[in-house]
Every structure is written in C-alpha cells, then in structure tokens.
Amino acid sequence: MNKKKRIVIALGGNALGNTLPEQMAAVKVTSKAIVDLIEEGCEVVVTHGNGPQVGMINNAMIALTHEDAQQPNTPLSVCVAMSQAYIGYDLQNALREELFTDIPVATMITQVRVNEDDPAFNNPSKPIGKFFNEEQAKMMEEKYGYIMKEDAGRGYRRVVASPKPQEIVEIGTIRNMVNAGELVIACGGGGIPVTLQGN
C-alpha cells in the first residue's frame, strides 16, 4: 500500500482579509484547493499567519479598556490564541462544506516554546494591526508601552518580537491527530510563544 504524501499548507494572514466577511470569502476559495489535494490522496496539515487578525483582536481588547477602566489590557499571547480560534473556526467550516468524505477537521490551539534570551525580544520587527499616524503612534507608545515603527511610508504599526521557535508544545497531539486521518489546523500565527519555566 502506498503511503500518503503529507504536506503542510501555510496561508498568509494578509491573504485572509481584514474583516470577517473578507475572511469567510477567502477561506471558501482556499478550502477548495485544499480539498483538491486531499482528494488526490494527500494528508494535509494547515497553518496560517495572523498579522491583521491578531492586531484587530488586540485593538478590540484595547477598546474594552476604554469602556471599563477596571479591565486590564489583554496580553498579546491571549490575542494570538483568540486569532487561532477565530481563523480556525472559519477554516473548519469552509473545509467541512467542501469535503465529500467525513474527515474530522480540528483546530489545535498551539503553543511554541521559544528561548527567553532570543535576541528578537530586543528588536521587535513583526508588524501587527492597523496603521496609525505619528500622533496616534506616540499615544500608543505612551499609554500601552507598545513599540511603534513606520511601515513603508503607509503610517505606523505596532511591532512585536518574532523569536525563533524551539519546539511545538502540542506536537505529539498534532501527530496523533494527523496519523488518525484528521485534517488539522495548527500553529496559527507561528504559535503562542511560551518559555520553559523550571524542569
């Protein structure tokens, strides 16, 4: 018996649109191509970027702090987890609509271990969220401690660290799911960065 070819499909966060309707339309198109590969006999694992989406979620959480002074600002790690679920939910639904067979489809909220001494923490470079003018950017820096950088003449965006991944925390579970014939969506946005504390 021939072993199925296993492939990883990486979807760019920008290709998924900037709004919920745009994302829903984009994943429908993408899901057709993914299902074509499955029908050709491939095992597929899906991952995706999340730059616009995690920025949108982060901005929504900031808006909540304006409405309720008792509400603390939401850590970026939690926003990444929310983005994995938000994108994964739409992908799951679109893939299930396209699949002719009853293949289980699941999103794995994924953490990735990074080195706490990674130099990327000293030089954040990954832009997330929407563009701001210079005055707004300065306010974001002062109020929230964000690092804002000018982005290609289009305005200022928040930049965050993008440390090198050392280990996918849930890799065993992801492998088990894929080996069981499931279609897995994992490591969205590069994963939620975590560091190892203790042994």
mmCIF file of C-alpha atoms in Angstrom:
data_model
loop_
_atom_site.group_PDB
_atom_site.id
_atom_site.type_symbol
_atom_site.label_atom_id
_atom_site.label_comp_id
_atom_site.label_asym_id
_atom_site.label_seq_id
_atom_site.Cartn_x
_atom_site.Cartn_y
_atom_site.Cartn_z
ATOM 1 C CA MET A 1 0.000 0.000 0.000
ATOM 2 C CA ASN A 2 1.364 3.437 -0.955
ATOM 3 C CA LYS A 3 1.926 5.819 1.900
ATOM 4 C CA LYS A 4 0.053 9.088 1.527
ATOM 5 C CA LYS A 5 2.078 12.177 0.777
ATOM 6 C CA ARG A 6 1.948 14.529 3.773
ATOM 7 C CA ILE A 7 2.064 18.253 3.051
ATOM 8 C CA VAL A 8 1.844 21.427 5.123
ATOM 9 C CA ILE A 9 -0.089 24.332 3.653
ATOM 10 C CA ALA A 10 0.780 27.768 5.047
ATOM 11 C CA LEU A 11 -1.780 30.529 4.477
ATOM 12 C CA GLY A 12 -0.686 34.141 4.818
ATOM 13 C CA GLY A 13 -2.651 36.210 7.309
ATOM 14 C CA ASN A 14 -2.951 39.098 4.825
ATOM 15 C CA ALA A 15 -4.454 36.727 2.238
ATOM 16 C CA LEU A 16 -7.292 36.007 4.672
ATOM 17 C CA GLY A 17 -8.603 39.577 4.511
ATOM 18 C CA ASN A 18 -9.082 42.336 7.064
ATOM 19 C CA THR A 19 -12.710 41.761 8.063
ATOM 20 C CA LEU A 20 -14.875 38.768 8.936
ATOM 21 C CA PRO A 21 -16.752 38.818 5.578
ATOM 22 C CA GLU A 22 -13.431 39.033 3.682
ATOM 23 C CA GLN A 23 -12.023 36.134 5.706
ATOM 24 C CA MET A 24 -15.093 33.969 5.152
ATOM 25 C CA ALA A 25 -14.868 34.560 1.386
ATOM 26 C CA ALA A 26 -11.113 33.883 1.329
ATOM 27 C CA VAL A 27 -11.302 30.588 3.234
ATOM 28 C CA LYS A 28 -14.008 29.299 0.881
ATOM 29 C CA VAL A 29 -11.657 29.725 -2.088
ATOM 30 C CA THR A 30 -8.689 28.313 -0.175
ATOM 31 C CA SER A 31 -10.673 25.319 1.084
ATOM 32 C CA LYS A 32 -11.487 24.218 -2.473
ATOM 33 C CA ALA A 33 -7.748 23.993 -3.261
ATOM 34 C CA ILE A 34 -7.003 22.155 -0.002
ATOM 35 C CA VAL A 35 -9.761 19.621 -0.575
ATOM 36 C CA ASP A 36 -8.495 19.040 -4.135
ATOM 37 C CA LEU A 37 -5.161 17.933 -2.623
ATOM 38 C CA ILE A 38 -6.921 15.635 -0.151
ATOM 39 C CA GLU A 39 -8.922 14.063 -2.983
ATOM 40 C CA GLU A 40 -5.624 13.442 -4.799
ATOM 41 C CA GLY A 41 -4.570 11.325 -1.807
ATOM 42 C CA CYS A 42 -2.511 13.787 0.234
ATOM 43 C CA GLU A 43 -2.542 14.156 4.010
ATOM 44 C CA VAL A 44 -2.771 17.853 4.777
ATOM 45 C CA VAL A 45 -1.853 19.968 7.781
ATOM 46 C CA VAL A 46 -2.834 23.638 7.608
ATOM 47 C CA THR A 47 -1.110 26.558 9.283
ATOM 48 C CA HIS A 48 -1.668 30.273 8.817
ATOM 49 C CA GLY A 49 -0.436 33.756 9.556
ATOM 50 C CA ASN A 50 -2.418 36.157 11.719
ATOM 51 C CA GLY A 51 -0.891 39.653 11.456
ATOM 52 C CA PRO A 52 -4.050 41.603 10.568
ATOM 53 C CA GLN A 53 -6.302 39.402 12.701
ATOM 54 C CA VAL A 54 -4.265 39.486 15.908
ATOM 55 C CA GLY A 55 -3.933 43.254 15.511
ATOM 56 C CA MET A 56 -7.700 43.600 15.112
ATOM 57 C CA ILE A 57 -8.309 41.477 18.209
ATOM 58 C CA ASN A 58 -5.720 43.454 20.165
ATOM 59 C CA ASN A 59 -7.413 46.718 19.141
ATOM 60 C CA ALA A 60 -10.790 45.351 20.252
ATOM 61 C CA MET A 61 -9.307 44.468 23.642
ATOM 62 C CA ILE A 62 -7.861 47.983 23.917
ATOM 63 C CA ALA A 63 -11.305 49.417 23.168
ATOM 64 C CA LEU A 64 -12.664 47.346 26.053
ATOM 65 C CA THR A 65 -10.191 49.013 28.440
ATOM 66 C CA HIS A 66 -11.571 52.402 27.322
ATOM 67 C CA GLU A 67 -15.107 51.294 28.174
ATOM 68 C CA ASP A 68 -14.176 49.739 31.527
ATOM 69 C CA ALA A 69 -11.239 51.207 33.451
ATOM 70 C CA GLN A 70 -11.130 48.069 35.642
ATOM 71 C CA GLN A 71 -10.471 45.866 32.605
ATOM 72 C CA PRO A 72 -6.730 45.197 32.230
ATOM 73 C CA ASN A 73 -5.134 45.222 28.788
ATOM 74 C CA THR A 74 -5.137 41.731 27.247
ATOM 75 C CA PRO A 75 -1.674 40.154 26.760
ATOM 76 C CA LEU A 76 -0.640 39.559 23.156
ATOM 77 C CA SER A 77 -0.326 35.822 23.862
ATOM 78 C CA VAL A 78 -4.056 35.676 24.618
ATOM 79 C CA CYS A 79 -4.814 37.671 21.452
ATOM 80 C CA VAL A 80 -2.782 35.127 19.430
ATOM 81 C CA ALA A 81 -4.842 32.301 20.964
ATOM 82 C CA MET A 82 -8.034 34.159 20.060
ATOM 83 C CA SER A 83 -6.795 34.632 16.482
ATOM 84 C CA GLN A 84 -6.036 30.909 16.152
ATOM 85 C CA ALA A 85 -9.610 30.089 17.168
ATOM 86 C CA TYR A 86 -11.128 32.877 15.046
ATOM 87 C CA ILE A 87 -9.340 31.827 11.859
ATOM 88 C CA GLY A 88 -9.543 28.105 12.624
ATOM 89 C CA TYR A 89 -13.312 28.280 13.104
ATOM 90 C CA ASP A 90 -13.859 29.749 9.629
ATOM 91 C CA LEU A 91 -11.390 27.330 8.028
ATOM 92 C CA GLN A 92 -13.010 24.321 9.708
ATOM 93 C CA ASN A 93 -16.465 25.303 8.481
ATOM 94 C CA ALA A 94 -15.298 26.016 4.934
ATOM 95 C CA LEU A 95 -13.322 22.753 4.740
ATOM 96 C CA ARG A 96 -16.240 20.687 6.047
ATOM 97 C CA GLU A 97 -18.501 22.213 3.399
ATOM 98 C CA GLU A 98 -16.050 21.190 0.654
ATOM 99 C CA LEU A 99 -15.167 17.693 1.875
ATOM 100 C CA PHE A 100 -17.043 14.805 0.271
ATOM 101 C CA THR A 101 -15.880 12.338 2.922
ATOM 102 C CA ASP A 102 -16.375 12.509 6.667
ATOM 103 C CA ILE A 103 -12.825 13.525 7.575
ATOM 104 C CA PRO A 104 -12.639 15.116 11.042
ATOM 105 C CA VAL A 105 -11.387 18.722 10.904
ATOM 106 C CA ALA A 106 -9.994 20.353 14.041
ATOM 107 C CA THR A 107 -8.102 23.448 15.106
ATOM 108 C CA MET A 108 -5.334 22.925 17.653
ATOM 109 C CA ILE A 109 -4.638 25.984 19.802
ATOM 110 C CA THR A 110 -0.865 25.708 19.612
ATOM 111 C CA GLN A 111 1.940 26.962 21.831
ATOM 112 C CA VAL A 112 5.544 27.176 20.657
ATOM 113 C CA ARG A 113 8.455 27.183 23.084
ATOM 114 C CA VAL A 114 10.969 29.957 22.468
ATOM 115 C CA ASN A 115 14.222 30.942 24.156
ATOM 116 C CA GLU A 116 13.643 33.766 26.616
ATOM 117 C CA ASP A 117 17.082 35.138 25.651
ATOM 118 C CA ASP A 118 16.265 35.217 21.937
ATOM 119 C CA PRO A 119 17.641 38.499 20.514
ATOM 120 C CA ALA A 120 14.315 39.092 18.738
ATOM 121 C CA PHE A 121 12.876 40.261 22.065
ATOM 122 C CA ASN A 122 15.315 43.186 21.968
ATOM 123 C CA ASN A 123 14.434 44.108 18.393
ATOM 124 C CA PRO A 124 10.708 43.592 17.703
ATOM 125 C CA SER A 125 10.111 43.577 13.958
ATOM 126 C CA LYS A 126 6.802 41.828 13.164
ATOM 127 C CA PRO A 127 4.094 44.407 12.351
ATOM 128 C CA ILE A 128 0.578 43.678 13.549
ATOM 129 C CA GLY A 129 -2.702 45.515 13.393
ATOM 130 C CA LYS A 130 -3.760 48.634 11.582
ATOM 131 C CA PHE A 131 -1.844 51.742 10.584
ATOM 132 C CA PHE A 132 -1.709 54.857 12.757
ATOM 133 C CA ASN A 133 -0.478 58.376 12.134
ATOM 134 C CA GLU A 134 2.543 59.646 14.071
ATOM 135 C CA GLU A 135 0.496 61.328 16.797
ATOM 136 C CA GLN A 136 -1.602 58.212 17.396
ATOM 137 C CA ALA A 137 1.532 56.047 17.404
ATOM 138 C CA LYS A 138 3.129 58.175 20.113
ATOM 139 C CA MET A 139 -0.032 57.905 22.201
ATOM 140 C CA MET A 140 0.023 54.093 21.861
ATOM 141 C CA GLU A 141 3.662 54.024 22.967
ATOM 142 C CA GLU A 142 2.988 56.219 25.994
ATOM 143 C CA LYS A 143 -0.284 54.642 27.101
ATOM 144 C CA TYR A 144 0.404 50.945 26.429
ATOM 145 C CA GLY A 145 4.183 50.711 26.156
ATOM 146 C CA TYR A 146 3.914 49.466 22.563
ATOM 147 C CA ILE A 147 6.791 49.758 20.134
ATOM 148 C CA MET A 148 5.550 51.532 17.009
ATOM 149 C CA LYS A 149 7.508 51.710 13.761
ATOM 150 C CA GLU A 150 6.922 53.428 10.463
ATOM 151 C CA ASP A 151 5.908 50.890 7.819
ATOM 152 C CA ALA A 152 6.821 51.551 4.170
ATOM 153 C CA GLY A 153 5.507 55.110 4.103
ATOM 154 C CA ARG A 154 1.970 53.990 4.943
ATOM 155 C CA GLY A 155 1.953 55.002 8.601
ATOM 156 C CA TYR A 156 2.951 53.466 11.914
ATOM 157 C CA ARG A 157 2.155 49.987 13.161
ATOM 158 C CA ARG A 158 2.807 48.119 16.357
ATOM 159 C CA VAL A 159 5.729 45.718 16.080
ATOM 160 C CA VAL A 160 6.224 42.653 18.250
ATOM 161 C CA ALA A 161 9.023 40.153 18.726
ATOM 162 C CA SER A 162 9.190 37.150 16.435
ATOM 163 C CA PRO A 163 11.516 34.746 18.298
ATOM 164 C CA LYS A 164 12.788 31.556 16.665
ATOM 165 C CA PRO A 165 10.620 28.555 17.617
ATOM 166 C CA GLN A 166 12.401 25.794 19.539
ATOM 167 C CA GLU A 167 9.600 23.281 19.981
ATOM 168 C CA ILE A 168 5.897 22.898 19.239
ATOM 169 C CA VAL A 169 4.403 22.092 22.641
ATOM 170 C CA GLU A 170 1.427 20.162 21.232
ATOM 171 C CA ILE A 171 3.400 18.322 18.514
ATOM 172 C CA GLY A 172 2.557 14.865 19.925
ATOM 173 C CA THR A 173 -1.165 15.568 19.828
ATOM 174 C CA ILE A 174 -0.927 17.068 16.334
ATOM 175 C CA ARG A 175 0.924 13.958 15.079
ATOM 176 C CA ASN A 176 -1.649 11.645 16.673
ATOM 177 C CA MET A 177 -4.499 13.547 15.028
ATOM 178 C CA VAL A 178 -2.855 13.519 11.593
ATOM 179 C CA ASN A 179 -1.965 9.823 11.928
ATOM 180 C CA ALA A 180 -5.617 9.141 12.750
ATOM 181 C CA GLY A 181 -6.622 10.728 9.418
ATOM 182 C CA GLU A 182 -7.793 14.076 10.762
ATOM 183 C CA LEU A 183 -7.329 17.382 8.965
ATOM 184 C CA VAL A 184 -5.532 19.607 11.464
ATOM 185 C CA ILE A 185 -5.170 23.384 11.561
ATOM 186 C CA ALA A 186 -2.261 24.222 13.862
ATOM 187 C CA CYS A 187 0.477 26.718 14.773
ATOM 188 C CA GLY A 188 -1.581 29.728 13.695
ATOM 189 C CA GLY A 189 0.433 32.931 13.715
ATOM 190 C CA GLY A 190 3.578 30.909 14.371
ATOM 191 C CA GLY A 191 2.133 29.628 17.618
ATOM 192 C CA ILE A 192 1.662 31.255 21.014
ATOM 193 C CA PRO A 193 5.208 31.915 22.257
ATOM 194 C CA VAL A 194 5.958 30.420 25.666
ATOM 195 C CA THR A 195 9.145 29.861 27.644
ATOM 196 C CA LEU A 196 10.092 26.889 29.763
ATOM 197 C CA GLN A 197 9.974 27.669 33.482
ATOM 198 C CA GLY A 198 11.600 25.174 35.843
ATOM 199 C CA ASN A 199 12.094 21.497 34.837
#
